[in-house]
Short mmCIF file of C-alpha atoms in Angstrom, two decimals:
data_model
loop_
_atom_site.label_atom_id
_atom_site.label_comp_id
_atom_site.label_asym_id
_atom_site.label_seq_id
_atom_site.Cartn_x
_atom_site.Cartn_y
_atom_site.Cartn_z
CA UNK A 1 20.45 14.26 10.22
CA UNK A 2 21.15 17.67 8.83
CA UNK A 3 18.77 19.63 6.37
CA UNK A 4 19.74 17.71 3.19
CA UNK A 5 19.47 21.10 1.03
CA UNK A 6 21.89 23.42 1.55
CA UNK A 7 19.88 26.30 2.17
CA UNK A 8 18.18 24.31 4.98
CA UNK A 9 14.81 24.09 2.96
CA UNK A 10 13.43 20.98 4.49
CA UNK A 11 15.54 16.91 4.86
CA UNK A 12 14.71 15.45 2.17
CA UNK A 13 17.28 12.45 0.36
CA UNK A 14 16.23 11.86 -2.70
CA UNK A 15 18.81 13.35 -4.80
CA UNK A 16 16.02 15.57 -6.62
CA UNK A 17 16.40 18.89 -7.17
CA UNK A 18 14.34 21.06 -4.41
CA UNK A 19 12.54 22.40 -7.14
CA UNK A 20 11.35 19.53 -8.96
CA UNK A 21 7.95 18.07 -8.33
CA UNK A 22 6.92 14.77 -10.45
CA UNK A 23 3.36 15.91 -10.31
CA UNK A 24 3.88 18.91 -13.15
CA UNK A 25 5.17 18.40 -16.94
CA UNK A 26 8.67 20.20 -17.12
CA UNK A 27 7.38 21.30 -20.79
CA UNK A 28 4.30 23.63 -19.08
CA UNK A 29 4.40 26.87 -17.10
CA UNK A 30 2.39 25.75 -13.53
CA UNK A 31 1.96 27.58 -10.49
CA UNK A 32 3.24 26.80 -6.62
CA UNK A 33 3.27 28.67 -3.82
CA UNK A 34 5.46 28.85 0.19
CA UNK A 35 3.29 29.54 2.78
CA UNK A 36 3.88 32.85 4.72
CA UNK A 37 5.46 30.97 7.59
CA UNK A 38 7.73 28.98 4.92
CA UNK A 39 6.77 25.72 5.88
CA UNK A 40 4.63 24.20 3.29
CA UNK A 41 4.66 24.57 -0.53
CA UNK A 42 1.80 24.49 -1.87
CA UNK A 43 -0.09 24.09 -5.62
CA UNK A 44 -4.18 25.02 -6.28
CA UNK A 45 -6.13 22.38 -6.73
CA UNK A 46 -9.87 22.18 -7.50
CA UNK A 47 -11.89 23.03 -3.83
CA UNK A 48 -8.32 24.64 -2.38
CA UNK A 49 -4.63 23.76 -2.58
CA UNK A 50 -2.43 20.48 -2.38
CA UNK A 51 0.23 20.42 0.19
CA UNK A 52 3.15 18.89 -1.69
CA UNK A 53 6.22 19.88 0.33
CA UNK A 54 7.37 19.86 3.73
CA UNK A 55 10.12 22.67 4.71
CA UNK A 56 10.27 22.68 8.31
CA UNK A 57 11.99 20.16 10.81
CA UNK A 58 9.20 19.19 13.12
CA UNK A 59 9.03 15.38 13.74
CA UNK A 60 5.49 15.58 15.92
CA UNK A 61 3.23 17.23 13.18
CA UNK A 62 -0.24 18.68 13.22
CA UNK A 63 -0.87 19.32 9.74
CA UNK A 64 -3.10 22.77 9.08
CA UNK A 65 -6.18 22.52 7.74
CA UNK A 66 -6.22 25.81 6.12
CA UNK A 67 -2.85 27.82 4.74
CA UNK A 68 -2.59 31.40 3.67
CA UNK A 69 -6.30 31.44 4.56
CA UNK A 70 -6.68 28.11 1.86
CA UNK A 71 -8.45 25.09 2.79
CA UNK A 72 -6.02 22.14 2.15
CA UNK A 73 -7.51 19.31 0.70
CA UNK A 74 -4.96 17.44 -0.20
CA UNK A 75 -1.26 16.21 -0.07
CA UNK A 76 1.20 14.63 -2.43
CA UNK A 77 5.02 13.64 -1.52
CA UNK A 78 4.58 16.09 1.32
CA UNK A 79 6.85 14.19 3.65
CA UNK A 80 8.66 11.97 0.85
CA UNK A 81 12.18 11.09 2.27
CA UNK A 82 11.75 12.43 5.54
CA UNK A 83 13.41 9.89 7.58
CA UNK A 84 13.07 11.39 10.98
CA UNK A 85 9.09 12.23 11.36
CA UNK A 86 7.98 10.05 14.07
CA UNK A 87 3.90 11.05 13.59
CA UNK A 88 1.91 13.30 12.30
CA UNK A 89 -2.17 13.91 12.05
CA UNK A 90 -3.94 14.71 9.00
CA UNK A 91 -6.76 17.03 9.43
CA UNK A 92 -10.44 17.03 8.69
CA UNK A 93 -11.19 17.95 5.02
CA UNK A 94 -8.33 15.87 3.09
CA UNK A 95 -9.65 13.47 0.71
CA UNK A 96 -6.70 12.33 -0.87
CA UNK A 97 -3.05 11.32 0.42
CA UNK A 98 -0.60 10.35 -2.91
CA UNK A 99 2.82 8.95 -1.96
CA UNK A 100 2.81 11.21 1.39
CA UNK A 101 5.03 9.48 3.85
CA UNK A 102 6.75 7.34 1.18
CA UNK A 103 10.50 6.27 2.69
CA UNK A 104 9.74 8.08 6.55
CA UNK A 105 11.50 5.43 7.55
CA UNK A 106 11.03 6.48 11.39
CA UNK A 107 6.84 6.85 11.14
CA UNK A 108 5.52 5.17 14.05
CA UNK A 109 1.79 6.75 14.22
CA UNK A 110 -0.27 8.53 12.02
CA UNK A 111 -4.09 10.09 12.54
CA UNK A 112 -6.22 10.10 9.66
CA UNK A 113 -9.55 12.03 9.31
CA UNK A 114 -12.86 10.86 8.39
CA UNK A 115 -13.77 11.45 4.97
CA UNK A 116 -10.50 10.47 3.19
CA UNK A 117 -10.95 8.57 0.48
CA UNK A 118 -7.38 7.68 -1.55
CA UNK A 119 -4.21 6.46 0.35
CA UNK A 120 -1.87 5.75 -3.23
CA UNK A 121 1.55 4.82 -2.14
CA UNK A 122 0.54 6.64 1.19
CA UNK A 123 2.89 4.54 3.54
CA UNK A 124 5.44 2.81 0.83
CA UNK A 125 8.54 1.77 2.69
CA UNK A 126 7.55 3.23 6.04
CA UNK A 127 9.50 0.45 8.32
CA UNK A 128 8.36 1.84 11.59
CA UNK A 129 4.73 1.73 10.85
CA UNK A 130 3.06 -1.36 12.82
CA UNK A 131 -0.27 -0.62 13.21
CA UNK A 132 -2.95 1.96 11.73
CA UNK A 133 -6.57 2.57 12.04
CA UNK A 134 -7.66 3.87 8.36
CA UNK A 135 -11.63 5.45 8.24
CA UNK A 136 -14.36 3.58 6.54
CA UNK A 137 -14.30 5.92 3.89
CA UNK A 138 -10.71 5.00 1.95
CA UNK A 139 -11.67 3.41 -1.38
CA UNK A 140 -8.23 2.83 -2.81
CA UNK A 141 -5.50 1.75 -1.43
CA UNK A 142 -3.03 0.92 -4.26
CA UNK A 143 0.76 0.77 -2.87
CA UNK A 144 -0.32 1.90 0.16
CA UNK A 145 1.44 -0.14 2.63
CA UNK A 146 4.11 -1.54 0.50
CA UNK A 147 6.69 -2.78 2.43
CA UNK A 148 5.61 -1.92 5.98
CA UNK A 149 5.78 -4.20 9.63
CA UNK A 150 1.79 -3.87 9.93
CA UNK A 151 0.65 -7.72 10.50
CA UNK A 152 -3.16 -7.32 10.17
CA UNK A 153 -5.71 -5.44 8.70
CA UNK A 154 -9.12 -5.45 7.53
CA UNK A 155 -10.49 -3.20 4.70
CA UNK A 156 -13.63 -2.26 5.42
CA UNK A 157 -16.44 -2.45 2.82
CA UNK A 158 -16.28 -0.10 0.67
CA UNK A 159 -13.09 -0.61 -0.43
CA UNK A 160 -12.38 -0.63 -4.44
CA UNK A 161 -8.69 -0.86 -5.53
CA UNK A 162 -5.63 -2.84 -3.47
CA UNK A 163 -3.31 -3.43 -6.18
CA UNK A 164 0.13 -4.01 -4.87
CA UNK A 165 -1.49 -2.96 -1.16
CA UNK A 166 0.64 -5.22 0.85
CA UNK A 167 3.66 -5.75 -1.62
CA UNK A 168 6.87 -7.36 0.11
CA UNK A 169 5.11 -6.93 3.37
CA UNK A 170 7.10 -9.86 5.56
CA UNK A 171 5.34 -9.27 8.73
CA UNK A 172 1.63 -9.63 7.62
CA UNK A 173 0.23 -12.63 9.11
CA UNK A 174 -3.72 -11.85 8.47
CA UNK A 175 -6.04 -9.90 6.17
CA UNK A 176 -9.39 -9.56 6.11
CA UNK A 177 -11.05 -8.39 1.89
CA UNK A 178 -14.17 -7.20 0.94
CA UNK A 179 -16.82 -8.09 -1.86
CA UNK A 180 -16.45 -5.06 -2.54
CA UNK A 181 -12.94 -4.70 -3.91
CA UNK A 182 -12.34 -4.64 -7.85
CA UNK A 183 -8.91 -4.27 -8.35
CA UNK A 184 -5.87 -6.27 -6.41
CA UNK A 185 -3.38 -7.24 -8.72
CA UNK A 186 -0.34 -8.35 -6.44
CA UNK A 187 -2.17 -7.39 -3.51
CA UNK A 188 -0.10 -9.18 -1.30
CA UNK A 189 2.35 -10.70 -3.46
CA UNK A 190 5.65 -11.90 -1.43
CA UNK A 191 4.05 -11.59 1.76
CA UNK A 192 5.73 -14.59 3.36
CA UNK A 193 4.23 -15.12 6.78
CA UNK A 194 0.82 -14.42 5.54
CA UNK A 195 -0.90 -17.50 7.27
CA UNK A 196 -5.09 -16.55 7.12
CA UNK A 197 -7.05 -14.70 4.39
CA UNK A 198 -10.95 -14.14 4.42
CA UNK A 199 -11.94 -13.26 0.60
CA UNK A 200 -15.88 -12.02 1.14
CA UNK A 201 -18.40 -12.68 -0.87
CA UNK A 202 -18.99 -10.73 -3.95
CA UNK A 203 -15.50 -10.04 -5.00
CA UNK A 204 -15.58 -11.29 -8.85
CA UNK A 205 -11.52 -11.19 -9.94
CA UNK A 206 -8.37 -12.14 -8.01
CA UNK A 207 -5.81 -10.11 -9.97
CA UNK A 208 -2.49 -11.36 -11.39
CA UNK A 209 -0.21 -12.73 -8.58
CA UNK A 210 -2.55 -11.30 -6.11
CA UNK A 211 -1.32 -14.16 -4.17
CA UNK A 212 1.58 -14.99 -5.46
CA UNK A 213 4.40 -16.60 -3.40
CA UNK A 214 2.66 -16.66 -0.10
CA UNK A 215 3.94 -19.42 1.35
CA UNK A 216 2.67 -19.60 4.83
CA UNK A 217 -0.54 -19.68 3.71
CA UNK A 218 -1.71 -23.12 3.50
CA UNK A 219 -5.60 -22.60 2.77
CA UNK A 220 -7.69 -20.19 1.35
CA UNK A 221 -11.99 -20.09 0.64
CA UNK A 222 -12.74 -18.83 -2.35
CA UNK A 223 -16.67 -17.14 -2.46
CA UNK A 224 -18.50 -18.55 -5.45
CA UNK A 225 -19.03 -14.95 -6.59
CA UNK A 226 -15.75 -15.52 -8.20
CA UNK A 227 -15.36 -15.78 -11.80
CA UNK A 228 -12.21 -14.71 -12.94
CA UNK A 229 -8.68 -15.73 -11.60
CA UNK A 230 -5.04 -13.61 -13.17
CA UNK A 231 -1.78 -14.97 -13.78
CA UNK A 232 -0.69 -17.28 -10.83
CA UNK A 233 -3.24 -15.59 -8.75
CA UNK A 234 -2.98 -17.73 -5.62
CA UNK A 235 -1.15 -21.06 -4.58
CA UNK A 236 2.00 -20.56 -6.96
CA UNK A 237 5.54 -19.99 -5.19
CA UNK A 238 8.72 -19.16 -7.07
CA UNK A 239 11.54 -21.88 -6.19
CA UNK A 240 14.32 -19.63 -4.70
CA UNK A 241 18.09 -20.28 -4.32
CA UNK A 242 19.14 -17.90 -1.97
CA UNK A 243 22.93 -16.54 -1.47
CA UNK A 244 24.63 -15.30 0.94
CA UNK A 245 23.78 -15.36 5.02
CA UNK A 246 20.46 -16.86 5.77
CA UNK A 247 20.05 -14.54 8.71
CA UNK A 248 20.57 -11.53 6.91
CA UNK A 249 17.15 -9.51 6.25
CA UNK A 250 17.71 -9.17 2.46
CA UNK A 251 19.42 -11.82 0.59
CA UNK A 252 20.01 -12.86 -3.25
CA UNK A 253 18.19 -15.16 -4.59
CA UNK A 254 17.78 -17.12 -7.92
CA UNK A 255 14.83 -18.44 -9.27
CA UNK A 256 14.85 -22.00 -10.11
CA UNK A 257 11.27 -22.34 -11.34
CA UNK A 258 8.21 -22.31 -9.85
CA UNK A 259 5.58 -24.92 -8.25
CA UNK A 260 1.96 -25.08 -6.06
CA UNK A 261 2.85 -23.74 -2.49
CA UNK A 262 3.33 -27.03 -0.72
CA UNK A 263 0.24 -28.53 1.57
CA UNK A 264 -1.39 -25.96 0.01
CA UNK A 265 -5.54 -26.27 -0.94
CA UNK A 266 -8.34 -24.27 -2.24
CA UNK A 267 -11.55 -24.79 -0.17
CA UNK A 268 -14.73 -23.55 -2.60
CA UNK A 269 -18.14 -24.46 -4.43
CA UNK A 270 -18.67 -27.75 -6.74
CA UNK A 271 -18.40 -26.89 -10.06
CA UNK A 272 -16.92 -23.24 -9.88
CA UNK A 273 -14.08 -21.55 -11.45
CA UNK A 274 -12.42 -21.73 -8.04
CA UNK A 275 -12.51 -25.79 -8.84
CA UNK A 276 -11.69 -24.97 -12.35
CA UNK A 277 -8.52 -23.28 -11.40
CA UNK A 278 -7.44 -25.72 -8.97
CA UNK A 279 -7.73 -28.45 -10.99
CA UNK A 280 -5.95 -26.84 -13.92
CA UNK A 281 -2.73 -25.67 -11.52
CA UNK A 282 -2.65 -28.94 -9.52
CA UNK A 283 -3.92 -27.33 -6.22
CA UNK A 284 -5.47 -29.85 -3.95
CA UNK A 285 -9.70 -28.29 -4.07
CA UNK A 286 -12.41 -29.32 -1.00
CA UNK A 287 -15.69 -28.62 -1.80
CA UNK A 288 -17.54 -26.21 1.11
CA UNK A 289 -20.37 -27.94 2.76
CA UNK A 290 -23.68 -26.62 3.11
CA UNK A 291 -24.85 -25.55 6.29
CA UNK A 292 -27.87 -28.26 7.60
CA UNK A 293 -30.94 -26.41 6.60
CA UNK A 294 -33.13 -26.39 9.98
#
């Protein structure tokens, strides 16, 4: 694929104009900056500068820790829309990755440095992406993977926010969550094939549709630490009348309703809201045995 911009400024199809960036009002005068080598553009941030564009063709990339003698800390939409970058490693000293590889549609492996700590619509849409080992140190993880092939993963404790993590992920089969996440509204919402889920103790809220339409997965424990439960949380399908091919990878559908997933139960403590929710959506509910006190 050709340099989308006609000056051969980077390959990037979103329509945009090269000089946009989302990240600034339009209404206020802001500051960015092209590297001497005319690869990266670049914007100050607080501790040294955010890499938020791309303008070379390199599919293998090392990203630079420093530019024009600047310590990057950061990137935002760096690669957005680059289809044809196969991997690339982050270096030591980025904390925060916003919507970086959103749409590289051709991403197979990335390396990511200790110390980061955000990964916001990192890998959105990035269909090539099967596996990833993230650091200990990521705390949020909202969008993140939306939409990619990975098929397990465990967030490591630590972890705060995974709203919308695993979105529309079809190939997700297992997923291991924290007590210490806060946030994960829709977390894995759509994810069809997801079949096991360990919830860990102390988590207190599962968010609006966190669940939601998961029908492969036929059981789930829910800690006692649990108090709170969003819209349709977990066990709730939509009733779908799809169109078209049923071998085709994206097909119509209308929604007819919705129901409990079927042979679907909630296994939990007597007398908590995890019984209290099952009861009030249908949802078959075992009470957990105690382990035999020795």
């Amino acid at each position: 694929m050709e340099a989308y911009w006609s000056d051969g400024r980077g390959r990037y199809g979103t329509g945009e104009d090269y000089d946009y960036f989302y990240q600034f009002d339009e209404d206020e005068e802001h500051e960015i900056f092209t590297s001497a080598d005319g690869l990266w553009t670049y914007s100050e941030v607080e501790q040294g500068i955010e890499l938020i564009r791309y303008n070379g063709r390199e599919v293998h990339l090392r990203v630079p820790s420093v530019v024009d003698g600047r310590k990057v800390v950061s990137l935002d939409s760096t690669f957005d829309g680059f289809y044809e970058l196969k991997s690339a490693e982050i270096p030591q000293g980025v904390v925060s990755l916003c919507g970086v590889f959103y749409g590289c549609e051709s991403l197979e492996t990335v390396k990511l440095p200790q110390g980061l700590e955000r990964l916001e619509y990192a890998f959105h849409s990035c269909f090539s992406l099967k596996q990833i080992e993230v650091p200990d140190s990521v705390v949020d993880f909202t969008y993140a993977f939306t939409e990619t092939p990975i098929e397990s993963f465990v967030f490591s404790e630590g972890t705060r926010f995974i709203e919308n993590v695993f979105t529309n992920c079809q190939c997700l089969k297992q997923v291991t969550v924290p007590g210490t996440v806060e946030r994960m509204d829709e977390a894995f919402c759509d994810c069809e094939s997801l079949e096991r889920v360990e919830l860990q103790d102390g988590i207190q809220r599962l968010g609006d549709y966190a669940l939601f339409h998961c029908t492969s997965l036929k059981e789930l424990r829910i800690p006692g630490s649990v108090k709170e439960f969003g819209e349709k949380a977990v066990g709730m399908m939509e009733v779908r009348e799809y169109e078209g091919d049923e071998n085709a990878p994206l097909r119509a559908f209308r929604i007819r309703g919705e129901q409990v997933v079927p042979g679907f139960r909630i296994i939990g403590e007597a007398g908590s809201e995890a019984e209290r929710y099952a009861r009030e959506k249908g949802i078959p509910f075992i009470v957990e045995k105690c382990p035999a006190k020795s």
